Coordinates of C-alpha atoms in Angstrom, one line a residue:
M2 CA -70.4 16.6 -87.1
N3 CA -71.6 18.9 -89.8
I4 CA -71.3 18.7 -93.6
L5 CA -68.3 21.0 -93.8
D6 CA -66.2 18.8 -91.3
T7 CA -67.3 15.6 -93.0
F8 CA -66.3 17.1 -96.4
V9 CA -62.8 18.1 -95.0
L10 CA -62.3 14.6 -93.6
L11 CA -63.4 12.8 -96.8
L12 CA -61.3 15.2 -98.9
Y13 CA -58.3 14.3 -96.9
F14 CA -58.9 10.6 -97.4
G15 CA -59.2 11.2 -101.1
V16 CA -55.9 13.1 -101.2
L17 CA -54.2 10.1 -99.5
M18 CA -55.6 7.7 -102.1
I19 CA -54.4 9.9 -105.0
I20 CA -50.9 10.0 -103.5
G21 CA -51.0 6.2 -103.5
I22 CA -51.6 6.2 -107.2
I23 CA -48.7 8.7 -107.7
G24 CA -46.4 6.5 -105.7
V25 CA -46.9 3.7 -108.2
K26 CA -44.9 5.6 -110.8
K27 CA -42.0 6.2 -108.4
A28 CA -41.7 2.6 -107.0
K29 CA -39.9 1.0 -109.9
S30 CA -37.1 -0.9 -108.1
E31 CA -36.9 -2.9 -104.9
K32 CA -35.0 -0.1 -103.2
D33 CA -37.6 2.5 -104.3
F34 CA -40.5 0.3 -103.1
V35 CA -38.9 -0.7 -99.8
L36 CA -36.8 2.4 -98.9
A37 CA -38.1 5.2 -101.1
G38 CA -34.7 5.1 -102.8
S39 CA -32.9 6.3 -99.6
R40 CA -33.0 9.9 -100.8
L41 CA -34.7 11.8 -98.0
G42 CA -33.2 15.0 -96.6
Y43 CA -33.4 16.2 -93.0
Y44 CA -36.8 18.0 -93.0
S45 CA -38.7 15.3 -94.9
H46 CA -37.0 12.6 -93.0
V47 CA -37.7 14.0 -89.5
G48 CA -41.4 14.4 -90.5
C49 CA -41.6 10.8 -91.6
L50 CA -39.9 9.5 -88.5
A51 CA -42.2 11.5 -86.2
A52 CA -45.2 10.4 -88.2
V53 CA -44.4 6.7 -87.8
I54 CA -43.7 7.1 -84.0
I55 CA -46.9 9.1 -83.3
G56 CA -49.8 6.8 -84.1
G57 CA -53.3 6.4 -82.9
A58 CA -52.2 4.8 -79.7
A59 CA -49.9 7.7 -79.0
T60 CA -52.5 10.4 -79.8
M61 CA -55.6 8.9 -78.2
G62 CA -53.7 6.9 -75.6
S63 CA -51.9 10.0 -74.3
T64 CA -55.1 12.0 -74.1
S65 CA -56.7 9.1 -72.3
L66 CA -53.8 8.9 -69.8
G67 CA -54.0 12.7 -69.3
Y68 CA -57.7 12.3 -68.5
N69 CA -57.0 9.6 -66.0
F70 CA -53.6 10.6 -64.5
G71 CA -52.9 14.1 -65.6
V72 CA -49.5 15.4 -66.8
S73 CA -47.8 12.1 -66.0
G74 CA -49.5 10.7 -69.0
L75 CA -46.6 12.2 -71.0
W76 CA -44.4 9.2 -70.0
F77 CA -46.2 7.0 -72.6
V78 CA -45.0 8.9 -75.7
S79 CA -41.9 10.3 -74.0
M80 CA -40.4 6.9 -73.7
M81 CA -40.9 6.4 -77.4
G82 CA -39.2 9.7 -78.0
F83 CA -36.3 8.7 -75.7
G84 CA -36.0 5.4 -77.6
I85 CA -35.8 7.0 -81.1
A86 CA -33.3 9.6 -79.8
A87 CA -31.2 6.7 -78.4
L88 CA -31.4 5.0 -81.7
G89 CA -30.0 8.1 -83.4
L90 CA -27.2 8.5 -80.8
F91 CA -26.0 4.9 -80.3
V92 CA -27.3 2.6 -83.1
V93 CA -27.4 4.5 -86.4
N94 CA -23.6 4.7 -86.7
K95 CA -23.5 0.9 -86.1
I96 CA -26.0 -0.1 -88.8
G97 CA -25.3 2.5 -91.5
G98 CA -22.7 0.3 -93.2
Y99 CA -24.8 -2.7 -93.8
E100 CA -26.6 -3.3 -97.1
V101 CA -29.9 -4.4 -95.5
F102 CA -33.6 -3.6 -95.6
T103 CA -34.6 -5.2 -92.3
I104 CA -33.4 -5.9 -88.7
S105 CA -33.6 -9.6 -89.5
Q106 CA -31.3 -9.3 -92.5
L107 CA -28.7 -7.6 -90.2
L108 CA -29.1 -10.4 -87.6
G109 CA -28.7 -12.9 -90.5
K110 CA -25.5 -11.3 -91.6
R111 CA -24.2 -11.4 -88.1
F112 CA -25.5 -14.8 -86.9
G113 CA -26.8 -16.8 -89.9
E114 CA -30.0 -17.7 -91.7
G115 CA -31.6 -19.5 -88.7
T116 CA -31.5 -16.3 -86.6
Q117 CA -32.7 -14.3 -89.5
L118 CA -35.8 -16.5 -89.9
I119 CA -36.8 -16.6 -86.2
S120 CA -36.2 -12.8 -85.8
A121 CA -38.3 -12.1 -88.9
I122 CA -41.2 -14.1 -87.5
V123 CA -41.0 -12.4 -84.1
T124 CA -40.7 -8.9 -85.6
A125 CA -43.4 -9.5 -88.1
I126 CA -45.8 -10.4 -85.2
Y127 CA -44.9 -7.2 -83.5
T128 CA -45.5 -5.0 -86.5
L129 CA -48.8 -6.7 -87.2
M130 CA -49.9 -5.9 -83.6
V131 CA -48.9 -2.3 -84.2
V132 CA -51.2 -2.2 -87.2
V133 CA -54.0 -3.7 -85.1
T134 CA -53.7 -0.7 -82.6
Q135 CA -54.1 1.8 -85.5
V136 CA -57.0 0.0 -87.1
I137 CA -58.7 0.0 -83.6
G138 CA -58.0 3.8 -83.4
M139 CA -59.3 4.5 -86.9
G140 CA -62.4 2.5 -86.2
N141 CA -63.1 4.5 -83.0
V142 CA -62.6 7.8 -84.7
I143 CA -64.9 7.1 -87.6
H144 CA -67.4 5.5 -85.2
V145 CA -67.6 8.6 -83.0
L146 CA -67.5 11.1 -85.9
L147 CA -69.8 9.6 -88.5
G148 CA -71.9 7.4 -86.2
W149 CA -71.2 4.2 -88.1
S150 CA -70.9 1.0 -86.2
L151 CA -67.4 0.1 -85.0
I152 CA -66.6 -2.9 -87.1
P153 CA -67.4 -1.3 -90.5
S154 CA -65.5 1.8 -89.4
M155 CA -62.4 -0.4 -88.8
I156 CA -62.8 -2.0 -92.2
I157 CA -63.1 1.4 -94.0
G158 CA -60.1 3.0 -92.1
G159 CA -57.9 0.0 -92.6
G160 CA -58.9 -0.3 -96.3
I161 CA -57.8 3.2 -97.1
V162 CA -54.3 2.5 -95.6
L163 CA -54.1 -0.7 -97.5
F164 CA -54.9 1.0 -100.8
Y165 CA -52.1 3.5 -100.9
T166 CA -49.6 1.2 -99.2
I167 CA -50.1 -1.6 -101.6
L168 CA -49.8 0.7 -104.6
G169 CA -46.7 2.8 -104.0
G170 CA -44.9 1.1 -101.1
M171 CA -42.5 3.3 -99.2
W172 CA -42.8 6.1 -101.8
S173 CA -46.5 6.4 -101.1
I174 CA -46.0 6.1 -97.4
T175 CA -43.3 8.8 -97.5
L176 CA -45.4 11.2 -99.5
T177 CA -48.4 10.7 -97.2
D178 CA -46.3 10.9 -94.1
I179 CA -45.0 14.3 -94.9
I180 CA -48.5 15.5 -95.4
Q181 CA -49.7 13.7 -92.3
F182 CA -46.9 15.2 -90.2
I183 CA -47.9 18.7 -91.2
V184 CA -51.6 18.1 -90.6
M185 CA -51.1 16.4 -87.2
T186 CA -48.7 19.1 -86.1
I187 CA -51.1 21.9 -87.0
G188 CA -54.1 20.0 -85.7
V189 CA -52.7 19.1 -82.3
F190 CA -50.2 22.0 -81.5
F191 CA -51.9 25.0 -83.1
I192 CA -55.6 24.1 -82.9
M193 CA -56.5 21.4 -80.4
F194 CA -54.1 22.5 -77.6
P195 CA -54.9 26.2 -77.6
F196 CA -58.6 25.7 -78.0
S197 CA -58.7 23.1 -75.2
V198 CA -56.7 25.3 -72.8
N199 CA -58.8 28.4 -73.7
S200 CA -62.1 26.4 -73.1
V201 CA -61.2 25.8 -69.5
G202 CA -60.1 29.4 -68.8
G203 CA -56.3 29.0 -69.3
L204 CA -53.6 26.9 -67.8
T205 CA -53.9 28.4 -64.3
A206 CA -57.6 27.7 -64.2
L207 CA -57.0 24.2 -65.5
F208 CA -54.4 23.3 -62.9
S209 CA -56.7 24.5 -60.1
S210 CA -59.6 22.6 -61.5
V211 CA -58.1 19.1 -61.7
P212 CA -57.2 16.9 -58.7
E213 CA -53.8 17.8 -57.2
A214 CA -52.4 14.4 -58.1
H215 CA -52.9 15.2 -61.8
L216 CA -50.1 17.8 -61.6
S217 CA -47.5 15.2 -60.4
L218 CA -45.2 13.6 -62.9
T219 CA -45.4 10.3 -61.0
N220 CA -49.1 10.1 -60.5
I221 CA -49.3 7.3 -63.1
G222 CA -47.1 5.2 -60.8
W223 CA -43.5 4.2 -60.9
D224 CA -44.5 0.7 -62.0
R225 CA -46.2 2.1 -65.1
I226 CA -43.3 4.4 -65.9
F227 CA -40.9 1.5 -65.7
Q228 CA -43.2 -0.6 -67.8
Y229 CA -43.2 2.1 -70.5
F230 CA -39.4 2.3 -70.3
L231 CA -39.1 -1.5 -70.9
L232 CA -41.7 -1.5 -73.7
Y233 CA -41.1 1.6 -75.6
F234 CA -37.5 2.8 -74.9
F235 CA -36.1 -0.6 -75.9
G236 CA -38.8 -1.3 -78.4
L237 CA -38.2 1.9 -80.5
M238 CA -34.5 1.1 -80.7
V239 CA -35.1 -2.3 -82.4
S240 CA -38.4 -1.6 -84.2
Q241 CA -38.5 -2.7 -87.9
D242 CA -40.9 0.1 -88.9
I243 CA -38.6 2.7 -87.4
W244 CA -35.5 1.1 -88.9
Q245 CA -37.0 1.0 -92.3
R246 CA -37.8 4.8 -92.1
V247 CA -34.2 5.4 -90.8
F248 CA -32.9 3.7 -93.9
T249 CA -34.8 6.1 -96.2
A250 CA -32.4 9.0 -95.2
R251 CA -29.9 10.0 -97.8
N252 CA -26.9 9.6 -95.5
Q253 CA -26.0 8.7 -91.9
K254 CA -25.8 12.3 -90.7
V255 CA -29.4 13.0 -91.7
A256 CA -30.6 9.7 -90.1
K257 CA -28.9 10.6 -86.8
R258 CA -30.1 14.2 -86.6
S259 CA -33.6 13.5 -87.6
A260 CA -33.9 10.6 -85.1
I261 CA -32.9 12.9 -82.3
S262 CA -35.3 15.6 -83.5
A263 CA -38.2 13.2 -83.9
G264 CA -37.5 12.1 -80.3
L265 CA -37.8 15.6 -78.9
Y266 CA -40.9 16.2 -81.0
S267 CA -42.5 13.1 -79.4
V268 CA -41.8 14.3 -75.9
L269 CA -43.6 17.6 -76.6
Y270 CA -46.4 15.8 -78.3
G271 CA -47.0 13.6 -75.2
L272 CA -47.0 16.6 -72.9
V273 CA -49.4 18.6 -75.0
L274 CA -51.9 15.7 -75.3
S275 CA -51.7 15.0 -71.6
I276 CA -52.8 18.5 -71.0
V277 CA -55.6 18.2 -73.6
G278 CA -56.7 15.1 -71.6
M279 CA -56.8 17.1 -68.4
C280 CA -59.0 19.7 -70.2
A281 CA -61.3 16.9 -71.3
L282 CA -61.6 15.8 -67.6
V283 CA -62.7 19.3 -66.6
L284 CA -65.2 19.8 -69.4
L285 CA -66.4 16.1 -69.7
P286 CA -66.0 14.7 -66.2
N287 CA -68.5 11.9 -66.7
L288 CA -67.0 10.5 -69.9
G289 CA -67.6 6.8 -69.9
D290 CA -64.6 5.7 -72.0
S291 CA -61.4 7.8 -71.7
Q292 CA -60.2 6.3 -75.0
V293 CA -62.6 8.7 -76.8
A294 CA -61.6 11.8 -74.8
F295 CA -59.8 13.4 -77.7
T296 CA -62.6 13.0 -80.2
S297 CA -65.3 13.9 -77.7
L298 CA -63.5 17.0 -76.6
A299 CA -62.9 18.1 -80.2
L300 CA -66.6 17.7 -80.9
E301 CA -67.4 19.8 -77.9
I302 CA -65.1 22.8 -78.4
L303 CA -64.1 23.2 -82.0
P304 CA -66.0 25.2 -84.6
P305 CA -66.9 23.8 -88.0
G306 CA -64.0 23.5 -90.4
L307 CA -61.4 23.4 -87.7
L308 CA -63.1 20.3 -86.3
G309 CA -62.6 18.5 -89.6
L310 CA -59.0 19.5 -89.8
V311 CA -58.2 18.3 -86.2
L312 CA -60.0 15.0 -86.8
A313 CA -58.0 14.7 -90.0
S314 CA -54.9 15.1 -87.8
V315 CA -56.0 12.2 -85.7
C316 CA -56.5 10.1 -88.8
S317 CA -53.0 11.3 -90.0
A318 CA -51.4 9.9 -86.8
L319 CA -53.3 6.7 -87.1
M320 CA -52.7 6.1 -90.8
S321 CA -49.0 7.0 -90.9
N322 CA -48.3 4.5 -88.1
A323 CA -50.5 1.8 -89.6
S324 CA -49.0 2.1 -93.1
G325 CA -45.4 2.0 -91.8
A326 CA -46.1 -1.0 -89.6
I327 CA -47.9 -3.1 -92.1
F328 CA -45.3 -2.3 -94.7
A329 CA -42.5 -3.3 -92.3
S330 CA -44.2 -6.6 -91.6
A331 CA -44.6 -7.3 -95.3
T332 CA -41.0 -6.4 -95.9
L333 CA -39.9 -8.9 -93.3
I334 CA -42.0 -11.7 -94.7
T335 CA -41.1 -11.0 -98.3
N336 CA -37.3 -10.4 -97.9
D337 CA -36.4 -12.6 -94.9
I338 CA -38.7 -15.6 -95.4
I339 CA -40.1 -15.9 -99.0
K340 CA -37.0 -14.6 -100.7
V341 CA -34.6 -16.7 -98.6
Y342 CA -36.6 -20.0 -98.3
V343 CA -39.2 -20.0 -101.0
K344 CA -37.9 -18.2 -104.1
K345 CA -34.3 -17.1 -104.0
D346 CA -34.1 -15.8 -107.5
M347 CA -36.8 -13.1 -107.2
T348 CA -36.4 -10.0 -109.5
D349 CA -37.3 -6.5 -108.3
K350 CA -40.7 -6.8 -110.0
D351 CA -41.3 -10.2 -108.2
I352 CA -40.4 -8.6 -104.9
I353 CA -42.8 -5.7 -105.4
N354 CA -45.7 -7.9 -106.5
T355 CA -45.1 -10.4 -103.7
S356 CA -45.0 -7.6 -101.2
R357 CA -48.3 -6.2 -102.4
I358 CA -50.0 -9.6 -101.9
V359 CA -48.5 -10.0 -98.5
I360 CA -49.6 -6.5 -97.5
L361 CA -53.2 -7.4 -98.5
G362 CA -53.1 -10.6 -96.5
L363 CA -51.7 -8.9 -93.4
G364 CA -54.2 -6.1 -93.7
V365 CA -57.1 -8.5 -93.6
L366 CA -55.5 -10.3 -90.7
A367 CA -55.0 -7.0 -88.8
I368 CA -58.6 -6.1 -89.2
I369 CA -59.7 -9.5 -87.8
F370 CA -57.5 -9.0 -84.7
S371 CA -58.7 -5.5 -84.3
V372 CA -62.3 -6.7 -84.0
W373 CA -61.2 -9.3 -81.5
I374 CA -59.0 -7.1 -79.2
Q375 CA -60.7 -3.6 -79.5
N376 CA -58.3 -1.9 -76.9
I377 CA -55.5 0.3 -78.2
L378 CA -53.2 0.3 -75.2
V379 CA -53.5 -3.4 -74.6
A380 CA -52.7 -4.2 -78.2
L381 CA -49.7 -1.9 -78.2
D382 CA -48.3 -3.2 -74.9
M383 CA -48.5 -6.8 -76.3
A384 CA -46.7 -5.7 -79.5
Y385 CA -43.8 -4.0 -77.8
A386 CA -43.5 -6.7 -75.1
I387 CA -42.9 -9.2 -77.9
L388 CA -40.4 -7.0 -79.7
S389 CA -38.4 -5.6 -76.7
G390 CA -38.3 -8.9 -74.8
A391 CA -37.2 -11.1 -77.7
I392 CA -35.1 -8.9 -80.1
F393 CA -33.5 -6.2 -78.1
V394 CA -30.9 -8.3 -76.3
P395 CA -29.4 -10.3 -79.3
L396 CA -29.5 -7.2 -81.6
I397 CA -27.8 -4.7 -79.3
I398 CA -25.4 -7.2 -77.7
G399 CA -24.6 -8.6 -81.1
L400 CA -23.6 -5.1 -82.4
Y401 CA -21.4 -4.3 -79.5
W402 CA -20.0 -7.7 -78.4
K403 CA -18.4 -9.4 -81.4
R404 CA -17.8 -12.7 -79.4
V405 CA -21.5 -13.5 -79.4
T406 CA -22.1 -16.8 -81.3
S407 CA -24.8 -17.6 -83.9
K408 CA -26.3 -20.3 -81.7
A409 CA -26.4 -18.0 -78.7
A410 CA -28.4 -15.4 -80.6
F411 CA -30.7 -18.0 -82.2
Y412 CA -31.6 -19.7 -78.9
S413 CA -31.9 -16.4 -77.1
I414 CA -34.7 -15.3 -79.4
I415 CA -36.4 -18.7 -79.2
A416 CA -36.2 -18.9 -75.4
S417 CA -37.2 -15.3 -74.7
S418 CA -40.2 -15.5 -77.1
L419 CA -41.5 -18.7 -75.5
V420 CA -41.1 -17.1 -72.0
I421 CA -43.0 -14.0 -73.1
F422 CA -46.0 -16.0 -74.6
I423 CA -46.1 -18.3 -71.6
S424 CA -46.0 -15.2 -69.2
F425 CA -48.9 -13.6 -71.2
I426 CA -50.9 -16.7 -70.4
I427 CA -49.9 -16.9 -66.7
F428 CA -49.9 -13.1 -65.8
G429 CA -52.2 -11.7 -68.4
I430 CA -51.7 -9.5 -71.4
T431 CA -51.5 -6.2 -69.3
S432 CA -48.7 -7.5 -67.0
T433 CA -45.1 -6.1 -67.0
Q434 CA -43.7 -9.6 -66.1
P435 CA -43.6 -11.0 -69.7
I436 CA -41.1 -8.4 -71.0
I437 CA -39.0 -8.5 -67.8
Y438 CA -38.7 -12.3 -67.9
G439 CA -38.1 -12.1 -71.7
L440 CA -35.2 -9.7 -71.3
I441 CA -33.7 -11.7 -68.5
T442 CA -34.1 -15.0 -70.4
G443 CA -32.5 -13.6 -73.5
L444 CA -29.6 -12.1 -71.6
V445 CA -28.9 -15.3 -69.7
V446 CA -29.1 -17.5 -72.8
I447 CA -27.0 -15.4 -75.0
I448 CA -24.2 -14.9 -72.5
G449 CA -24.4 -18.5 -71.3
F450 CA -24.3 -20.1 -74.8
T451 CA -21.5 -17.7 -75.9
L452 CA -19.3 -18.5 -72.9
I453 CA -20.1 -22.2 -72.4
I454 CA -20.5 -23.3 -76.1
P455 CA -17.9 -21.3 -78.1
E456 CA -17.9 -21.7 -81.9
N457 CA -16.2 -20.1 -84.9
N458 CA -18.7 -17.3 -85.2
I459 CA -20.1 -16.1 -88.5
E460 CA -18.1 -13.2 -89.6
V461 CA -20.0 -10.0 -90.0
N462 CA -20.9 -9.7 -93.6
K463 CA -20.6 -5.9 -94.1
E464 CA -21.0 -4.8 -97.7
N465 CA -18.7 -2.3 -99.3
T466 CA -21.7 -0.3 -100.4
S467 CA -23.7 1.4 -97.7
I468 CA -27.4 1.9 -97.9
Y469 CA -26.6 5.6 -97.5
K470 CA -25.4 7.2 -100.7

C-alpha cells in the first residue's frame, strides 16, 4: 500500500477520534450517553442500524464465504437482515412503551430482578464476543495493509474504538456510525463491487469462470443455512446492541421503518460481497486464507486513493460494530448489575463515569480474547449461539404470553445457558447443536414451569412515559 492510501486510512482514523472528543460535549445526561437522547430521524437512524449490523465478520466473512461457496454466501448476512426486519415488524411495537435502556431491564420489569441479572450476564457475554470478532477483523486488516504483526494490529484497532466510545458514548457512536455508513456504502457498492466485476470481464465472464456449484443458492448447504437462521435471525431480534440503536430513534414509526430498511440493505450487502468473493476466487485462486480475500483483492485491483477509501470502508464496518457492541455490554453491566446491586443511588454523572471505566475494562478483555481465538466466524457463531439459545425464548414468549411466570423465565435462561456451554464442550464451538439444544431447553423449561408451578406473576411495569418522544 502506497503513501496516499496510508494517508487516507490514517486521516480517517483521526476524524473518528476527533468525533469522539466532540461527543463529550453532547453526552451530558444518562439518556444522552446511553441513547443519544432518542432524537434520531429516519435517515440517520437507518444508517446507524445498518452500521451496527454490518461489521467486520459480515464484510470479510461474506467475502470469504463467496470465495468458498459462491453466491450462497449471501445467507450469512441475509439472515441478519431478515432478523432486523422481523424486529421492526413484530417487536418494536411491543417494546416502544417501556422506559428501558436494555433488554435485561425489560425482562426485569416483566419477571423481576433475578431474571434481569442473569439475562444481563448472558447478554453481556454475547456482546463482548461480538467485540472480539471486530477486533480480530481490525487486526487482520491492519496486518495485511501496513505489514504490522497481528497482535499489535489488534491492539491499535481496538484502542481507536475504545477512545471515541469511552469519551462520547452513544453520541460519539452515532456520529461515527453515520460517517461509517456512508463510507462503507461508497466503498463496497460503488468502488469495490464494480471494480471487482470489471476486473474479471463482467458478470457473464465471472459466472462462466467459477465452478457451477458457486452459482447455486444452496451450495453452502442446508445445514449451514439453517444454522445461520438459528443464530442470526433469532439473535438480531434480541440483540442488545441492536435494541440500543433502536431506542435512539425519535419515535416508534422511525424505529420500525428504519429496521426494515436496514434489513433490506443487509441482504443487498451480503449479495454484493458474495460476488466480490467469487471475483477473488477467479483472480486469486491460490489464496491460502479466504478470510483475507477482501483485502487481498482490493490490493490487487484498486488504484491508489480508491484503495485507501475502500479499506477505510472495511474499517468502518469493523469499528461501527465493535463500538456498538462494547457499549451495549458496558450498558448492561452498569445499568443492570452495578446500578441495581452495587450502588442504587447513582447520578447521571456517576453512570457516565462508571460506564467509561467498564468500557475500558471490557475493551482490554476483548483484545485478550481476540488474540486467543483469532477466527472471526467462529467467534461470531459462539456469540449468537449464547444469545439466541438463552434469551430469545423468554423474551419473545414473555412479550406475547402474559401467563409466563418470573420463575419460568429465570430458570429458562439458567437451564438453556448451561446446556449451551456444555454442548460447546461436547460438540465443539463450530457445532449447530448448542443453539438447538439451548432453544429446546428454554422452551421446555419456560412452558413447564409456567403450567406446573403457577404463581402470581409480576405485573408488567410499563411506564407512562415512552422512550420515544
